[in-house]
PDB file of C-alpha atoms in Angstrom:
ATOM      1  CA  ASP F 486      92.320  62.782  77.004  1.00 64.00           C
ATOM      2  CA  ALA F 487      95.363  63.584  79.127  1.00 76.00           C
ATOM      3  CA  GLY F 488      95.522  67.046  80.526  1.00 91.00           C
ATOM      4  CA  VAL F 489      98.667  69.050  81.022  1.00 94.00           C
ATOM      5  CA  THR F 490     101.464  66.911  82.421  1.00 95.00           C
ATOM      6  CA  GLN F 491     104.664  68.028  84.105  1.00 96.00           C
ATOM      7  CA  SER F 492     107.813  66.265  85.192  1.00 96.00           C
ATOM      8  CA  PRO F 493     109.339  65.745  87.590  1.00 97.00           C
ATOM      9  CA  THR F 494     106.873  66.140  90.439  1.00 95.00           C
ATOM     10  CA  HIS F 495     109.502  67.136  92.958  1.00 96.00           C
ATOM     11  CA  LEU F 496     113.109  68.191  92.633  1.00 96.00           C
ATOM     12  CA  ILE F 497     115.836  69.122  95.091  1.00 98.00           C
ATOM     13  CA  LYS F 498     118.869  71.097  93.934  1.00 98.00           C
ATOM     14  CA  THR F 499     121.660  73.060  95.561  1.00 98.00           C
ATOM     15  CA  ARG F 500     122.562  76.677  94.987  1.00 98.00           C
ATOM     16  CA  GLY F 501     124.416  77.316  91.756  1.00 98.00           C
ATOM     17  CA  GLN F 502     123.092  74.241  90.008  1.00 98.00           C
ATOM     18  CA  GLN F 503     120.983  74.191  86.898  1.00 98.00           C
ATOM     19  CA  VAL F 504     117.547  72.587  86.502  1.00 98.00           C
ATOM     20  CA  THR F 505     115.277  71.606  83.620  1.00 98.00           C
ATOM     21  CA  LEU F 506     111.541  71.180  84.040  1.00 98.00           C
ATOM     22  CA  ARG F 507     109.306  69.624  81.401  1.00 98.00           C
ATOM     23  CA  CYS F 508     105.731  70.129  80.286  1.00 98.00           C
ATOM     24  CA  SER F 509     103.455  68.365  77.846  1.00 97.00           C
ATOM     25  CA  PRO F 510     100.411  70.421  76.828  1.00 96.00           C
ATOM     26  CA  LYS F 511      96.838  69.270  76.682  1.00 94.00           C
ATOM     27  CA  SER F 512      95.994  67.523  73.439  1.00 94.00           C
ATOM     28  CA  GLY F 513      95.183  70.063  70.726  1.00 92.00           C
ATOM     29  CA  HIS F 514      96.918  72.953  72.458  1.00 94.00           C
ATOM     30  CA  ASP F 515      99.784  74.825  70.817  1.00 95.00           C
ATOM     31  CA  THR F 516     100.789  77.392  73.430  1.00 95.00           C
ATOM     32  CA  VAL F 517     102.641  76.874  76.703  1.00 97.00           C
ATOM     33  CA  SER F 518     103.020  79.355  79.535  1.00 96.00           C
ATOM     34  CA  TRP F 519     105.189  78.968  82.621  1.00 98.00           C
ATOM     35  CA  TYR F 520     104.471  80.427  86.040  1.00 97.00           C
ATOM     36  CA  GLN F 521     106.345  80.470  89.349  1.00 98.00           C
ATOM     37  CA  GLN F 522     104.285  80.154  92.520  1.00 96.00           C
ATOM     38  CA  ALA F 523     106.076  80.928  95.775  1.00 95.00           C
ATOM     39  CA  LEU F 524     104.621  79.557  98.994  1.00 92.00           C
ATOM     40  CA  GLY F 525     101.475  81.430  99.966  1.00 90.00           C
ATOM     41  CA  GLN F 526     101.466  83.518  96.796  1.00 93.00           C
ATOM     42  CA  GLY F 527      99.689  83.494  93.489  1.00 94.00           C
ATOM     43  CA  PRO F 528     101.424  82.297  90.331  1.00 96.00           C
ATOM     44  CA  GLN F 529     103.765  84.779  88.633  1.00 96.00           C
ATOM     45  CA  PHE F 530     104.105  84.743  84.855  1.00 96.00           C
ATOM     46  CA  ILE F 531     107.568  83.746  83.601  1.00 97.00           C
ATOM     47  CA  PHE F 532     107.071  83.473  79.828  1.00 97.00           C
ATOM     48  CA  GLN F 533     104.902  82.030  77.094  1.00 96.00           C
ATOM     49  CA  TYR F 534     105.902  79.992  74.046  1.00 96.00           C
ATOM     50  CA  TYR F 535     104.024  79.791  70.779  1.00 94.00           C
ATOM     51  CA  GLU F 536     105.297  78.365  67.486  1.00 92.00           C
ATOM     52  CA  GLU F 537     108.571  77.482  69.213  1.00 94.00           C
ATOM     53  CA  GLU F 538     109.294  81.110  70.076  1.00 95.00           C
ATOM     54  CA  GLU F 539     109.057  83.105  73.266  1.00 95.00           C
ATOM     55  CA  ARG F 540     106.040  85.322  72.677  1.00 93.00           C
ATOM     56  CA  GLN F 541     105.989  87.231  75.933  1.00 92.00           C
ATOM     57  CA  ARG F 542     108.138  87.390  79.042  1.00 94.00           C
ATOM     58  CA  GLY F 543     107.451  88.424  82.599  1.00 93.00           C
ATOM     59  CA  ASN F 544     109.804  90.123  85.014  1.00 93.00           C
ATOM     60  CA  PHE F 545     112.278  87.273  85.457  1.00 97.00           C
ATOM     61  CA  PRO F 546     116.070  87.365  84.949  1.00 97.00           C
ATOM     62  CA  ASP F 547     117.851  85.772  82.025  1.00 96.00           C
ATOM     63  CA  ARG F 548     118.708  82.806  84.244  1.00 98.00           C
ATOM     64  CA  PHE F 549     115.229  81.618  83.339  1.00 98.00           C
ATOM     65  CA  SER F 550     115.032  80.342  79.797  1.00 97.00           C
ATOM     66  CA  GLY F 551     112.773  78.034  77.882  1.00 97.00           C
ATOM     67  CA  HIS F 552     112.170  76.096  74.781  1.00 97.00           C
ATOM     68  CA  GLN F 553     109.218  74.755  72.859  1.00 97.00           C
ATOM     69  CA  PHE F 554     109.520  71.718  70.644  1.00 97.00           C
ATOM     70  CA  PRO F 555     107.707  70.964  67.358  1.00 96.00           C
ATOM     71  CA  ASN F 556     105.285  68.707  69.250  1.00 95.00           C
ATOM     72  CA  TYR F 557     104.395  71.754  71.427  1.00 96.00           C
ATOM     73  CA  SER F 558     105.963  70.343  74.582  1.00 97.00           C
ATOM     74  CA  SER F 559     108.158  72.726  76.496  1.00 98.00           C
ATOM     75  CA  GLU F 560     111.074  72.980  78.893  1.00 98.00           C
ATOM     76  CA  LEU F 561     111.897  75.562  81.515  1.00 98.00           C
ATOM     77  CA  ASN F 562     115.577  75.932  82.382  1.00 98.00           C
ATOM     78  CA  VAL F 563     116.900  77.793  85.384  1.00 98.00           C
ATOM     79  CA  ASN F 564     120.640  78.410  85.715  1.00 97.00           C
ATOM     80  CA  ALA F 565     122.702  79.395  88.758  1.00 98.00           C
ATOM     81  CA  LEU F 566     119.922  78.477  91.170  1.00 98.00           C
ATOM     82  CA  LEU F 567     119.276  80.720  94.161  1.00 98.00           C
ATOM     83  CA  LEU F 568     117.495  79.870  97.385  1.00 97.00           C
ATOM     84  CA  GLY F 569     114.732  82.218  96.267  1.00 97.00           C
ATOM     85  CA  ASP F 570     114.026  80.049  93.226  1.00 98.00           C
ATOM     86  CA  SER F 571     112.401  77.482  95.512  1.00 98.00           C
ATOM     87  CA  ALA F 572     108.775  77.394  94.404  1.00 97.00           C
ATOM     88  CA  LEU F 573     106.070  75.469  92.600  1.00 96.00           C
ATOM     89  CA  TYR F 574     106.554  75.822  88.857  1.00 97.00           C
ATOM     90  CA  LEU F 575     103.362  75.613  86.870  1.00 96.00           C
ATOM     91  CA  CYS F 576     102.923  74.988  83.210  1.00 97.00           C
ATOM     92  CA  ALA F 577      99.734  76.030  81.450  1.00 96.00           C
ATOM     93  CA  SER F 578      98.667  75.199  77.931  1.00 96.00           C
ATOM     94  CA  SER F 579      96.161  76.840  75.662  1.00 93.00           C
ATOM     95  CA  LEU F 580      95.070  76.997  72.073  1.00 92.00           C
ATOM     96  CA  PHE F 581      96.666  80.238  70.943  1.00 82.00           C
ATOM     97  CA  ASN F 582      95.095  82.881  73.214  1.00 79.00           C
ATOM     98  CA  SER F 583      92.260  80.854  74.674  1.00 86.00           C
ATOM     99  CA  GLU F 584      91.833  79.976  78.351  1.00 89.00           C
ATOM    100  CA  GLN F 585      94.849  78.392  80.003  1.00 93.00           C
ATOM    101  CA  PHE F 586      94.762  74.927  81.566  1.00 93.00           C
ATOM    102  CA  PHE F 587      97.300  74.225  84.276  1.00 94.00           C
ATOM    103  CA  GLY F 588      99.331  71.164  85.100  1.00 93.00           C
ATOM    104  CA  PRO F 589      99.948  69.892  88.643  1.00 92.00           C
ATOM    105  CA  GLY F 590     103.306  71.636  88.871  1.00 94.00           C
ATOM    106  CA  THR F 591     106.876  70.777  89.789  1.00 96.00           C
ATOM    107  CA  ARG F 592     107.948  71.541  93.347  1.00 96.00           C
ATOM    108  CA  LEU F 593     111.548  72.803  93.255  1.00 98.00           C
ATOM    109  CA  THR F 594     113.531  73.063  96.466  1.00 98.00           C
ATOM    110  CA  VAL F 595     116.913  74.802  96.389  1.00 98.00           C
ATOM    111  CA  LEU F 596     119.177  74.102  99.351  1.00 96.00           C
TER     112      LEU F 596
ATOM    113  CA  GLY Q1112     101.618  98.550  87.516  1.00 67.00           C
ATOM    114  CA  GLU Q1113      99.464  95.521  86.914  1.00 82.00           C
ATOM    115  CA  ASN Q1114      98.043  94.156  90.121  1.00 90.00           C
ATOM    116  CA  VAL Q1115      95.210  91.958  91.372  1.00 95.00           C
ATOM    117  CA  GLU Q1116      94.208  92.059  95.023  1.00 97.00           C
ATOM    118  CA  GLN Q1117      92.220  89.190  96.506  1.00 98.00           C
ATOM    119  CA  HIS Q1118      90.284  88.986  99.765  1.00 97.00           C
ATOM    120  CA  PRO Q1119      89.926  87.291 102.133  1.00 97.00           C
ATOM    121  CA  SER Q1120      93.073  85.202 102.406  1.00 97.00           C
ATOM    122  CA  THR Q1121      91.226  82.543 104.412  1.00 97.00           C
ATOM    123  CA  LEU Q1122      87.520  81.805 104.638  1.00 98.00           C
ATOM    124  CA  SER Q1123      85.710  79.231 106.757  1.00 98.00           C
ATOM    125  CA  VAL Q1124      82.042  78.463 106.178  1.00 98.00           C
ATOM    126  CA  GLN Q1125      79.623  75.846 107.374  1.00 97.00           C
ATOM    127  CA  GLU Q1126      78.550  73.233 104.873  1.00 97.00           C
ATOM    128  CA  GLY Q1127      75.526  74.487 102.968  1.00 97.00           C
ATOM    129  CA  ASP Q1128      76.368  78.159 103.458  1.00 97.00           C
ATOM    130  CA  SER Q1129      77.558  80.490 100.727  1.00 98.00           C
ATOM    131  CA  ALA Q1130      81.117  81.707 100.172  1.00 98.00           C
ATOM    132  CA  VAL Q1131      82.168  84.913  98.463  1.00 98.00           C
ATOM    133  CA  ILE Q1132      85.692  85.819  97.344  1.00 98.00           C
ATOM    134  CA  LYS Q1133      86.465  89.274  95.993  1.00 98.00           C
ATOM    135  CA  CYS Q1134      89.182  90.556  93.664  1.00 98.00           C
ATOM    136  CA  THR Q1135      90.149  94.006  92.476  1.00 97.00           C
ATOM    137  CA  TYR Q1136      92.284  94.684  89.427  1.00 95.00           C
ATOM    138  CA  SER Q1137      94.297  97.748  88.486  1.00 92.00           C
ATOM    139  CA  ASP Q1138      94.380  97.714  84.663  1.00 89.00           C
ATOM    140  CA  SER Q1139      91.083  99.069  83.364  1.00 89.00           C
ATOM    141  CA  ALA Q1140      91.826  97.482  79.968  1.00 88.00           C
ATOM    142  CA  SER Q1141      91.704  93.977  81.440  1.00 90.00           C
ATOM    143  CA  ASN Q1142      89.173  91.918  79.535  1.00 89.00           C
ATOM    144  CA  TYR Q1143      89.232  88.338  80.815  1.00 92.00           C
ATOM    145  CA  PHE Q1144      88.858  87.100  84.386  1.00 95.00           C
ATOM    146  CA  PRO Q1145      89.274  83.387  85.183  1.00 95.00           C
ATOM    147  CA  TRP Q1146      88.950  81.667  88.540  1.00 97.00           C
ATOM    148  CA  TYR Q1147      91.029  78.643  89.459  1.00 97.00           C
ATOM    149  CA  LYS Q1148      90.635  76.042  92.196  1.00 97.00           C
ATOM    150  CA  GLN Q1149      93.938  74.640  93.392  1.00 95.00           C
ATOM    151  CA  GLU Q1150      94.121  71.371  95.263  1.00 91.00           C
ATOM    152  CA  LEU Q1151      97.284  69.710  96.461  1.00 80.00           C
ATOM    153  CA  GLY Q1152      98.533  67.208  93.913  1.00 73.00           C
ATOM    154  CA  LYS Q1153      95.730  68.004  91.487  1.00 77.00           C
ATOM    155  CA  GLY Q1154      96.923  71.223  89.997  1.00 79.00           C
ATOM    156  CA  SER Q1155      94.779  74.229  89.259  1.00 89.00           C
ATOM    157  CA  GLN Q1156      91.367  73.728  87.699  1.00 92.00           C
ATOM    158  CA  LEU Q1157      89.600  76.471  85.783  1.00 94.00           C
ATOM    159  CA  ILE Q1158      86.168  76.611  87.431  1.00 96.00           C
ATOM    160  CA  ILE Q1159      84.579  79.629  85.818  1.00 97.00           C
ATOM    161  CA  ASP Q1160      85.556  82.703  83.832  1.00 95.00           C
ATOM    162  CA  ILE Q1161      84.000  85.920  82.640  1.00 94.00           C
ATOM    163  CA  ARG Q1162      84.774  88.409  79.902  1.00 90.00           C
ATOM    164  CA  SER Q1163      84.530  92.152  80.180  1.00 87.00           C
ATOM    165  CA  ASN Q1164      81.413  92.393  78.017  1.00 86.00           C
ATOM    166  CA  VAL Q1165      79.384  90.362  80.535  1.00 85.00           C
ATOM    167  CA  GLY Q1166      78.305  91.363  84.041  1.00 91.00           C
ATOM    168  CA  GLU Q1167      77.495  87.972  85.491  1.00 95.00           C
ATOM    169  CA  LYS Q1168      77.942  84.299  84.671  1.00 95.00           C
ATOM    170  CA  LYS Q1169      76.617  81.247  86.485  1.00 96.00           C
ATOM    171  CA  ASP Q1170      77.420  77.559  86.355  1.00 95.00           C
ATOM    172  CA  GLN Q1171      75.370  75.473  88.773  1.00 96.00           C
ATOM    173  CA  ARG Q1172      76.525  76.431  92.298  1.00 97.00           C
ATOM    174  CA  ILE Q1173      79.234  78.789  91.089  1.00 98.00           C
ATOM    175  CA  ALA Q1174      78.771  82.339  89.820  1.00 98.00           C
ATOM    176  CA  VAL Q1175      81.050  85.248  89.002  1.00 98.00           C
ATOM    177  CA  THR Q1176      80.088  88.909  88.885  1.00 97.00           C
ATOM    178  CA  LEU Q1177      82.058  91.712  87.263  1.00 96.00           C
ATOM    179  CA  ASN Q1178      81.864  95.434  87.958  1.00 95.00           C
ATOM    180  CA  LYS Q1179      84.011  97.151  85.335  1.00 93.00           C
ATOM    181  CA  THR Q1180      83.459 100.614  86.732  1.00 93.00           C
ATOM    182  CA  ALA Q1181      84.769  99.623  90.141  1.00 94.00           C
ATOM    183  CA  LYS Q1182      87.297  97.204  88.617  1.00 94.00           C
ATOM    184  CA  HIS Q1183      86.327  94.323  90.813  1.00 95.00           C
ATOM    185  CA  PHE Q1184      84.935  90.851  90.346  1.00 97.00           C
ATOM    186  CA  SER Q1185      83.700  88.228  92.764  1.00 98.00           C
ATOM    187  CA  LEU Q1186      83.288  84.474  93.002  1.00 98.00           C
ATOM    188  CA  HIS Q1187      80.134  83.160  94.644  1.00 98.00           C
ATOM    189  CA  ILE Q1188      79.763  79.547  95.717  1.00 98.00           C
ATOM    190  CA  THR Q1189      76.353  78.528  97.026  1.00 97.00           C
ATOM    191  CA  GLU Q1190      75.395  75.419  99.020  1.00 98.00           C
ATOM    192  CA  THR Q1191      79.046  74.748  99.819  1.00 98.00           C
ATOM    193  CA  GLN Q1192      80.228  71.174 100.232  1.00 97.00           C
ATOM    194  CA  PRO Q1193      83.356  69.763 101.917  1.00 95.00           C
ATOM    195  CA  GLU Q1194      84.855  69.039  98.490  1.00 95.00           C
ATOM    196  CA  ASP Q1195      84.778  72.780  97.776  1.00 97.00           C
ATOM    197  CA  SER Q1196      87.620  73.145 100.299  1.00 97.00           C
ATOM    198  CA  ALA Q1197      90.680  74.310  98.356  1.00 96.00           C
ATOM    199  CA  VAL Q1198      92.688  77.417  97.513  1.00 96.00           C
ATOM    200  CA  TYR Q1199      90.958  79.679  95.000  1.00 98.00           C
ATOM    201  CA  PHE Q1200      92.807  82.136  92.760  1.00 97.00           C
ATOM    202  CA  CYS Q1201      91.388  84.940  90.707  1.00 97.00           C
ATOM    203  CA  ALA Q1202      93.254  86.279  87.705  1.00 96.00           C
ATOM    204  CA  ALA Q1203      93.011  89.031  85.130  1.00 95.00           C
ATOM    205  CA  THR Q1204      94.535  89.515  81.741  1.00 90.00           C
ATOM    206  CA  PRO Q1205      95.980  92.970  81.131  1.00 77.00           C
ATOM    207  CA  ALA Q1206      95.312  94.903  77.932  1.00 69.00           C
ATOM    208  CA  SER Q1207      94.686  92.949  74.765  1.00 64.00           C
ATOM    209  CA  GLY Q1208      97.831  91.890  72.997  1.00 65.00           C
ATOM    210  CA  THR Q1209      99.307  90.406  76.155  1.00 73.00           C
ATOM    211  CA  TYR Q1210      98.964  86.779  77.063  1.00 81.00           C
ATOM    212  CA  LYS Q1211      99.880  86.548  80.727  1.00 90.00           C
ATOM    213  CA  TYR Q1212      97.520  86.168  83.632  1.00 94.00           C
ATOM    214  CA  ILE Q1213      97.971  88.362  86.690  1.00 94.00           C
ATOM    215  CA  PHE Q1214      96.920  86.318  89.710  1.00 96.00           C
ATOM    216  CA  GLY Q1215      95.637  87.288  93.112  1.00 97.00           C
ATOM    217  CA  THR Q1216      97.299  85.885  96.213  1.00 96.00           C
ATOM    218  CA  GLY Q1217      94.693  83.198  96.773  1.00 96.00           C
ATOM    219  CA  THR Q1218      91.918  82.403  99.251  1.00 98.00           C
ATOM    220  CA  ARG Q1219      92.000  79.240 101.318  1.00 97.00           C
ATOM    221  CA  LEU Q1220      88.394  78.099 101.663  1.00 98.00           C
ATOM    222  CA  LYS Q1221      87.478  75.610 104.365  1.00 97.00           C
ATOM    223  CA  VAL Q1222      84.010  74.114 104.342  1.00 97.00           C
ATOM    224  CA  LEU Q1223      83.210  72.712 107.762  1.00 95.00           C
ATOM    225  CA  ALA Q1224      80.995  69.628 107.857  1.00 89.00           C
TER     226      ALA Q1224
END
């Protein structure tokens, strides 16, 4: 049984560009949450998707958007990248409001 | 606002000794407290969790205690092994009806052989 998978593993972008990160949830899970983890910090909640809708959002600007597909996989999009967006982006899946299982993350570097 | 403080930021112990990591949360309505172990390239693994209606939970060498009055909870690892070396994060869920986890800033545990 595959756990939560994320792609790509690493990504390098320049300021002003746009990026799309992808997440496939653990089998049987229907909810996907995204977190941003800056170096040396704990993960910060970006938003959560359930039934293809954004159910809750953290304190992130509108440049951060997402999508959930009918197969429960999800994408995180970040527009107009800033240097401060450099971080590890974590996807977590769960069955509705149960415990969240995390993927290995995507390391984004903005130059 | 919602906040979780975690201490210490780094912890070194000799193999076989115990390790304790402490977290304090701000929202008294928080009701779920997971602990994650993060290893490079492996992601974050849920190692133990506790709900607000329980004071202590144990799973082999790992235990978590919760003091709701003081709003703090702790992770205890006994008989530490080199493979326990990792970064550990505590988290709390704010009031029911929200789905996000509020994480601490992490503790880097080094188990010295």
